[in-house]
Coordinates of C-alpha atoms and ligand atoms in Angstrom, one line a residue:
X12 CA 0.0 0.0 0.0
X13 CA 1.6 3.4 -1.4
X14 CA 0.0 5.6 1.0
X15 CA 0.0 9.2 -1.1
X16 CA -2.5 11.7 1.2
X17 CA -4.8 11.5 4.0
X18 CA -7.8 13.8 4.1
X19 CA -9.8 14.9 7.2
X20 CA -12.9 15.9 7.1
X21 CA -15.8 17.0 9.8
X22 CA -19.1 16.6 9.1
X23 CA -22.3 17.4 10.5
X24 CA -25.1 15.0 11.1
X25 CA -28.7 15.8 12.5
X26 CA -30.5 12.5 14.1
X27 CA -33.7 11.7 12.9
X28 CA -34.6 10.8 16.3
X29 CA -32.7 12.2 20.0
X30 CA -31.3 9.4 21.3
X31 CA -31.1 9.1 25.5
X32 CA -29.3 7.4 27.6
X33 CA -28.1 7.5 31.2
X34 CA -25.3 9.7 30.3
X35 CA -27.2 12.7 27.7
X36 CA -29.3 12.7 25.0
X37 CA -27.8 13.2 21.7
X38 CA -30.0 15.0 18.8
X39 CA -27.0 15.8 16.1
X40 CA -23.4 14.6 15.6
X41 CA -20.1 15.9 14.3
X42 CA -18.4 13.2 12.8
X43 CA -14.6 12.8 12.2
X44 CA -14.1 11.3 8.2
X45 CA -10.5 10.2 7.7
X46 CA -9.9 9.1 3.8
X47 CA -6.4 7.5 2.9
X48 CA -5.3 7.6 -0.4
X49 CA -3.2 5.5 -2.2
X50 CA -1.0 5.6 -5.7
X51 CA -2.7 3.2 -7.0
X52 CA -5.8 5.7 -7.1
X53 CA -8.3 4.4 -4.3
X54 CA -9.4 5.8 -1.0
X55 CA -9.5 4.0 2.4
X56 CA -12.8 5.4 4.6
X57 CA -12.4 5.4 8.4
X58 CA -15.0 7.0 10.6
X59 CA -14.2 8.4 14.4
X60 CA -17.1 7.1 17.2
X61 CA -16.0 10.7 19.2
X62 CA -18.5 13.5 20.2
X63 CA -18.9 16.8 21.4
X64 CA -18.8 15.8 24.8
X65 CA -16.3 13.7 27.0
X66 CA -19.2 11.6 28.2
X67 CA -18.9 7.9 26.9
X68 CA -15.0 8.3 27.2
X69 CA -12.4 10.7 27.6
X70 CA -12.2 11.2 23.6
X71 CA -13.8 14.6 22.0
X72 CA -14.1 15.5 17.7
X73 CA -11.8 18.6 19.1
X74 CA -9.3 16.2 21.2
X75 CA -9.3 13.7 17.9
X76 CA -8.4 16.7 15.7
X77 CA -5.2 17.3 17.9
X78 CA -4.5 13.9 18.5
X79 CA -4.8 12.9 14.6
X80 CA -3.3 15.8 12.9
X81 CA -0.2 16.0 15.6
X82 CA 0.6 13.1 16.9
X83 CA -1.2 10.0 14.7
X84 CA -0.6 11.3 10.8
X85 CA 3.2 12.2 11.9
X86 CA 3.7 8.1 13.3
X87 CA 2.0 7.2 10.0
X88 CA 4.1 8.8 7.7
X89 CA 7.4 8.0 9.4
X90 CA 7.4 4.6 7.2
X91 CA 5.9 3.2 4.3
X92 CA 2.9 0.9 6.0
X93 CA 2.5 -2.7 4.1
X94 CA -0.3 -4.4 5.8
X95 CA -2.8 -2.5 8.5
X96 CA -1.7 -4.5 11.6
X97 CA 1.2 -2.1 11.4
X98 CA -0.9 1.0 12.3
X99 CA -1.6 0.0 16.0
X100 CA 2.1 -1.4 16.2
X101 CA 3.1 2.2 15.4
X102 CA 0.4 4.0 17.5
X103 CA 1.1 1.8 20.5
X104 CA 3.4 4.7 21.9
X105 CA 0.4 6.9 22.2
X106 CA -1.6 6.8 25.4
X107 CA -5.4 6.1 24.9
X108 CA -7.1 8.2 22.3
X109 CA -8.6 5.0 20.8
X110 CA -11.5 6.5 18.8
X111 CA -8.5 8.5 16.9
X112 CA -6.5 5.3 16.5
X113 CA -9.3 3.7 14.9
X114 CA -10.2 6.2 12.7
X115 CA -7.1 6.2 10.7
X116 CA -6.4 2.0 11.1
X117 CA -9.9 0.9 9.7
X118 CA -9.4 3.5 7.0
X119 CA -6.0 1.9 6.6
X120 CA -7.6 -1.8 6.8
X121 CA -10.4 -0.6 4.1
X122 CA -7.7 0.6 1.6
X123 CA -6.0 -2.9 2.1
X124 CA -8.9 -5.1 1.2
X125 CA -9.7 -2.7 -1.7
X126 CA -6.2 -3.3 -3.0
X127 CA -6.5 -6.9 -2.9
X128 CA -9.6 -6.5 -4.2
X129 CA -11.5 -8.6 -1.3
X130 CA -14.0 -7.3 1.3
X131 CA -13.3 -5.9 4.5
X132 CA -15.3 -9.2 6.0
X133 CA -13.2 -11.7 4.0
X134 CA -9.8 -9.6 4.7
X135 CA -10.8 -10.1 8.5
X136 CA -11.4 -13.5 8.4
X137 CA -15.0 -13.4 8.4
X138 CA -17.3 -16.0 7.0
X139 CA -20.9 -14.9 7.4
X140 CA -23.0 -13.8 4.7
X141 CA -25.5 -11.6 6.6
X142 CA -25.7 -10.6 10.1
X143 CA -28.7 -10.4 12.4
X144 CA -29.4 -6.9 13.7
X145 CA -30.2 -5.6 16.8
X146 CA -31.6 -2.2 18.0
X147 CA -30.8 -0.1 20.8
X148 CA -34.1 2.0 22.6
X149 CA -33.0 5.3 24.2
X150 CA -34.7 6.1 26.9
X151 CA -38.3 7.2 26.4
X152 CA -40.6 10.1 27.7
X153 CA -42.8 7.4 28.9
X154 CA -43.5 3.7 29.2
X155 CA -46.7 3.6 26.9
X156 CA -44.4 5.5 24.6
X157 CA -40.9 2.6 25.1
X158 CA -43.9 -0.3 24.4
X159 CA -45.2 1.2 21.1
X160 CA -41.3 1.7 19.8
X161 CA -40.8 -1.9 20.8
X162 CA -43.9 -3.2 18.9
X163 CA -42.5 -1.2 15.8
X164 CA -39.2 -2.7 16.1
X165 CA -40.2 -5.7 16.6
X166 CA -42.8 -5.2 13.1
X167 CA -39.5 -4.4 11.3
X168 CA -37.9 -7.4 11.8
X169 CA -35.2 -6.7 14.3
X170 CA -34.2 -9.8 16.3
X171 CA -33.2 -8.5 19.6
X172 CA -34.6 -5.3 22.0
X173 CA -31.9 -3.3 23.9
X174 CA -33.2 -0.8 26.2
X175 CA -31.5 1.8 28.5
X176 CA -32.0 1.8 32.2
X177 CA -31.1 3.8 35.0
X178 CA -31.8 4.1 38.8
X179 CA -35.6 5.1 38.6
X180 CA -35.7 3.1 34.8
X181 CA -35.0 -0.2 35.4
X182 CA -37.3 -2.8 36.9
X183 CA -40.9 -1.2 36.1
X184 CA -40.5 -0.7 33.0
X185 CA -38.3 -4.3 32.0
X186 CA -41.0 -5.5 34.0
X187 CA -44.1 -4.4 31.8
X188 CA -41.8 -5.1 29.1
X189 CA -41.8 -8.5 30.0
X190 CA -45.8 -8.7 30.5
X191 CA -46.0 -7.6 27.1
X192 CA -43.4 -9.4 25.1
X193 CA -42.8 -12.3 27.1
X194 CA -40.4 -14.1 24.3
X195 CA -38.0 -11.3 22.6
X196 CA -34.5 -11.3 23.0
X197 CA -34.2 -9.0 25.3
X198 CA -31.5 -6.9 27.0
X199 CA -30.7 -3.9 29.2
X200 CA -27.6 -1.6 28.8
X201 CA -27.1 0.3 32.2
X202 CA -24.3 2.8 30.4
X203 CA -22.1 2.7 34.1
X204 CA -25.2 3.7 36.4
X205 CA -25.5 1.8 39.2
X206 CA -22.7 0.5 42.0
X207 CA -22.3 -2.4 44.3
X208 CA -24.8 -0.7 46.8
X209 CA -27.5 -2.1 43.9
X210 CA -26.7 -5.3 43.8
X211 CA -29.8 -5.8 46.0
X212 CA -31.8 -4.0 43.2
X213 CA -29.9 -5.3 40.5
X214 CA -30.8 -9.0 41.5
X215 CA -34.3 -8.1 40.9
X216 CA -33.8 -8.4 37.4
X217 CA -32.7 -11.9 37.1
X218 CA -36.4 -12.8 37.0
X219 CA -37.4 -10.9 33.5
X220 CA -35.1 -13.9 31.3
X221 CA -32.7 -10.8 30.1
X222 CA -30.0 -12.2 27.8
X223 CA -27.6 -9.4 29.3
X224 CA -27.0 -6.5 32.0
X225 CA -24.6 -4.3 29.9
X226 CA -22.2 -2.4 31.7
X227 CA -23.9 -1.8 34.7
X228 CA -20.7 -0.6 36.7
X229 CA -18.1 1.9 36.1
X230 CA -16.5 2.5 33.1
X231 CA -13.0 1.9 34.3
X232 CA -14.1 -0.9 36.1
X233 CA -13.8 -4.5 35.6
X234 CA -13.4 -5.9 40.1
X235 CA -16.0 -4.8 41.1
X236 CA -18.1 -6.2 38.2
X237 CA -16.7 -10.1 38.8
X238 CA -18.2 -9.1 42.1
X239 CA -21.7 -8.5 40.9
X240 CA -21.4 -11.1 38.6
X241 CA -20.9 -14.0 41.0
X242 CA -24.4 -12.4 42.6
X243 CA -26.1 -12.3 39.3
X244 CA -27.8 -15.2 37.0
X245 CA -28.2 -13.1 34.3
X246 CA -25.0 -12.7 32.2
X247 CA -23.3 -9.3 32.4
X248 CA -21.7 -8.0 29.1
X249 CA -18.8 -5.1 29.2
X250 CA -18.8 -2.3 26.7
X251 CA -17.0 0.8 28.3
X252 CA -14.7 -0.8 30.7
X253 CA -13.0 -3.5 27.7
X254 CA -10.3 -1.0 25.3
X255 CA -7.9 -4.3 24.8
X256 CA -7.5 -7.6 24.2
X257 CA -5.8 -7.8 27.6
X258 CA -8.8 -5.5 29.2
X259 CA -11.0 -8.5 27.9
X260 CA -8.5 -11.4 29.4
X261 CA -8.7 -10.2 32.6
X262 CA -12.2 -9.6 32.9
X263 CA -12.6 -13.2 31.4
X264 CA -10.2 -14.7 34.0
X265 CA -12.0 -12.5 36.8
X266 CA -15.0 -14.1 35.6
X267 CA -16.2 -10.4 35.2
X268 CA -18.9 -10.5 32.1
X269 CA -19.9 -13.7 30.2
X270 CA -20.7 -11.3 26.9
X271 CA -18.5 -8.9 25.6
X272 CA -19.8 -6.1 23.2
X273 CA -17.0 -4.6 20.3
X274 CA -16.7 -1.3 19.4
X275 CA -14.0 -1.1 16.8
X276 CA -13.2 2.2 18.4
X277 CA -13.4 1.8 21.7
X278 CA -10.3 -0.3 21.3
X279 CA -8.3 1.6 18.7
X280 CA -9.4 -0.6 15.7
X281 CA -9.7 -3.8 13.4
X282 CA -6.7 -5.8 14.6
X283 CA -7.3 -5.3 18.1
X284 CA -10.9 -6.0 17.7
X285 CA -9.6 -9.4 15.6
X286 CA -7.3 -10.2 18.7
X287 CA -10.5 -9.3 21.5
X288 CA -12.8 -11.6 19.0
X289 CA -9.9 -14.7 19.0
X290 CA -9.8 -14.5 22.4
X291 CA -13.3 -14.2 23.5
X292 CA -13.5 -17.3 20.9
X293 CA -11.1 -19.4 22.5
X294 CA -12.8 -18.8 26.1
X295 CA -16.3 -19.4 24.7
X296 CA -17.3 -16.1 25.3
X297 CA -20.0 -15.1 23.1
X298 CA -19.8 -10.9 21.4
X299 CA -21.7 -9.0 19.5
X300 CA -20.9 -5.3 18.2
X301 CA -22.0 -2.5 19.9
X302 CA -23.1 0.8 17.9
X303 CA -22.3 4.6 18.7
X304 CA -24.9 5.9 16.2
X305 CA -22.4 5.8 13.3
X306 CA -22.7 7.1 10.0
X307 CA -22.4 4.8 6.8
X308 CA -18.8 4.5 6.9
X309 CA -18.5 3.4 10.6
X310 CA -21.7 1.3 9.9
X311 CA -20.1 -0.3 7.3
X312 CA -16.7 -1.0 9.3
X313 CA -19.3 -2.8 11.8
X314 CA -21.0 -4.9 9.7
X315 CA -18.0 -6.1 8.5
X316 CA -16.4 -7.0 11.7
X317 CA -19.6 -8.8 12.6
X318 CA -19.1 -11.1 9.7
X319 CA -16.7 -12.9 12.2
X320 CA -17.7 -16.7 13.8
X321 CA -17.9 -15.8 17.3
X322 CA -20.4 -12.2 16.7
X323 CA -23.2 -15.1 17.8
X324 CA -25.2 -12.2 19.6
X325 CA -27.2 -9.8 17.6
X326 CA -25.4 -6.2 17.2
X327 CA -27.1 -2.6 17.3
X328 CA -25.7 -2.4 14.2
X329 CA -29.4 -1.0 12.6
X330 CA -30.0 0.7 9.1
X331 CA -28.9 3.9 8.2
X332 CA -32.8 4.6 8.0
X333 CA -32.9 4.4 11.5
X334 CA -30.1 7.1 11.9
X335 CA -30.6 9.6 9.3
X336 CA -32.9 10.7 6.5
X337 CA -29.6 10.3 4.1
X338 CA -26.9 8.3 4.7
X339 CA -23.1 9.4 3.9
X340 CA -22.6 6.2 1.4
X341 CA -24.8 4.8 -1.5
X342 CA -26.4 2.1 -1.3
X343 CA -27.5 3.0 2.1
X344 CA -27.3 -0.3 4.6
X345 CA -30.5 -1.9 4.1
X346 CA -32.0 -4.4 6.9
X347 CA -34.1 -7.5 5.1
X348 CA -36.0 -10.0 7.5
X349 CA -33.9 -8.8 10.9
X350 CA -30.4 -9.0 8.7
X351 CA -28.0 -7.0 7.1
X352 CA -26.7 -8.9 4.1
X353 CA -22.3 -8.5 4.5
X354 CA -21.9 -6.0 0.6
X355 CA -19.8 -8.2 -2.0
X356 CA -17.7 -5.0 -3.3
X357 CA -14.2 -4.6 -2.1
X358 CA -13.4 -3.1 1.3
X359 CA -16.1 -1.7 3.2
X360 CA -18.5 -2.7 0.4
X361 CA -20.4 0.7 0.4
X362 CA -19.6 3.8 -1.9
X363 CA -18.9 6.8 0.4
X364 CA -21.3 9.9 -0.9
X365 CA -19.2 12.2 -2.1
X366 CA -21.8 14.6 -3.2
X367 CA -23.5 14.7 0.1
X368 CA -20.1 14.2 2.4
X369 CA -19.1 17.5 0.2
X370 CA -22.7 19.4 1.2
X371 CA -22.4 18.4 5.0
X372 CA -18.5 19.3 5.6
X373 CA -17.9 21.8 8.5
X374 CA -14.6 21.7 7.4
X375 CA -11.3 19.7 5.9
X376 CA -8.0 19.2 5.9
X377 CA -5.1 17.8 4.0
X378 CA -2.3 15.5 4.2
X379 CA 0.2 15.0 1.7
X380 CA 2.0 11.9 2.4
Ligands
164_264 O1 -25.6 3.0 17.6 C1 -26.6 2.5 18.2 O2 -27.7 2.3 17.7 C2 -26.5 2.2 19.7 C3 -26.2 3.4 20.4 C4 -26.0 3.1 21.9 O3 -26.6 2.3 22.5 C5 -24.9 3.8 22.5 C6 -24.3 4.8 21.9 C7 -23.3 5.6 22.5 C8 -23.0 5.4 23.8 C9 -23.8 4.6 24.6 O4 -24.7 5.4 25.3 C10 -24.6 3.5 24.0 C11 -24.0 2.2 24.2 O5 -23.4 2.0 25.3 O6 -24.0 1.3 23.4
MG265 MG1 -23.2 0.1 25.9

């Protein structure tokens, strides 16, 4: 791979829906594009997960900015790069700022399978022709309102229900979920709000059949969750507290979650996400990848990651129609049945929008290699 430029751009993306959790509501999103180009004439897409806001993790667009122009493009360009597993090799010196890392490494990773003219999925070792899709309920003004979004969902196909809870949100309304869906595939993602003082309350959802607790615990945390596990039947999954393949090995060995949910930036990219997914296989510890209300191009990154055996557990990988009233990449990702069929074009498998990536660009820079 002949890297010759790397272009940055921001854009700006309005929600079609605000989207709570415990931690904000989000209603728009500026959105980190990075685009390597090579000699040979194509262009690598890598999206960053960051916000506005240091809420989720410590990452902002603004600290991503710094970190990719001065510190990530700079380790990049020191030598020419020949497969992608490099990047994180040469990023390893860098503290943190995983959302940054991964920006620039799945673009890096796209450019590669496009070059060898395979998909993303195949160059990742993944088999799977289609994935099944979850999707991911914010939380709602009311509980009337939360049942009639879960009867929608549920119209549309998706095969599994993850809704947000919080001290106050929790067991009333899994509860009356329960009454009125008794069979779904069902989960709740606490987004780091409760401690061991719940436990008590916690416990009280083991009766409502949830396939997962996801991350009810702090972020950094991974002790205290083995502790809450050992009190819990129902299996607790990991999101925030898991940035590395050794995060995950501990928390496996500590017996601290029996799921693990992958976000390709939450641990700096595709071949640390490859080396979480290898070892949650080898430990028989099922995954599925999370979502952080990407556009297209991190979308697309997702679904191609999912294409890998042990992804058993449906994602909240959900259409772009679901997101945005347009997309950033044509086709947009279409959901058939409850699945996303994996694209059959090199790389990421979708065209990025040029057109409409040019209309919603806050603004750009470039990199000559
Ligand atoms: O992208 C989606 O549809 C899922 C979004 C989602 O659930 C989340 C997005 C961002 C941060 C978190 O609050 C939450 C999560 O923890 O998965
Ligand atoms: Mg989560």
């Amino acid at each position: 791979m002949e890297i010759k430029s790397i272009i940055l751009r921001q854009i700006k993306m309005d929600l079609l829906h605000p989207f709570t959790t415990s931690v904000g509501t989000e209603e728009d999103k500026d959105i980190i594009l990075v685009e390597v180009k090579s000699k040979s004439g194509l262009s690598g897409w890598g999206e960053s997960v960051s916000i506005t806001q240091p809420i989720y993790n410590e990452e902002t667009v603004k600290t991503n900015w710094h970190m990719i122009s001065d510190h990530l493009i700079p380790l990049l360009y020191q030598e020419p790069v020949t497969h992608p597993d490099e990047v994180s090799e040469r990023f390893i010196k860098i503290r943190g700022n995983y959302n940054a890392k991964a920006a620039i490494e799945m673009a890096v990773w796209d450019l590669y399978a496009k070059e060898k003219n395979m998909t993303l999925a195949k160059a990742l070792g993944g088999a799977r022709d289609k994935i099944e899709v979850g999707v991911s309920v914010g939380i709602q003004q009311s509980q009337a309102k939360m049942l009639k979004q879960i009867d929608g969902y549920l119209k549309a196909g998706y095969k599994r229900i993850k809704v947000k809870i919080m001290p106050g949100w929790d067991v009333d309304i899994i509860r009356l979920i329960r009454q009125e869906f008794p069979h779904i595939q069902l989960m709740a993602d606490a987004n780091c709000a409760y401690t061991l003082n719940d436990i008590e309350h916690l416990k009280a959802l083991d009766e409502f059949g949830l396939t997962m607790i996801e991350q009810p615990l702090a972020h950094n945390d991974i002790v205290d969750h083995a502790r809450l596990q050992d009190q819990l039947k129902t299996p607790i999954c990991l999101d925030e507290s898991i940035h590395s393949a050794e995060d995950a090995r501990k928390a496996i060995e500590l017996g601290s979650c029996r799921i693990i949910n992958l976000k390709i930036g939450r641990v700096g990219g595709l071949t640390e996400s490859k080396k979480i997914h290898d070892l949650c296989e080898l430990h028989n510890v099922p995954m599925w990848c999370g979502g952080m209300l990407e556009a297209g191009i991190g979308r697309a990154h997702n679904i191609a990651i999912t294409s890998l055996n042990n992804f058993t557990l449906p994602g909240d990988t959900a259409p772009s129609s679901h997101y945005w009233k347009r997309d950033i990449i044509t086709p947009e990702v279409e959901m058939k049945d409850g699945y996303i069929y994996i694209p059959e074009s090199p790389g990421i498998g979708y065209e990025p929008d040029l057109e409409q990536i040019e209309n919603i660009t806050s603004y750009s820079r470039f990199y000559h290699y």
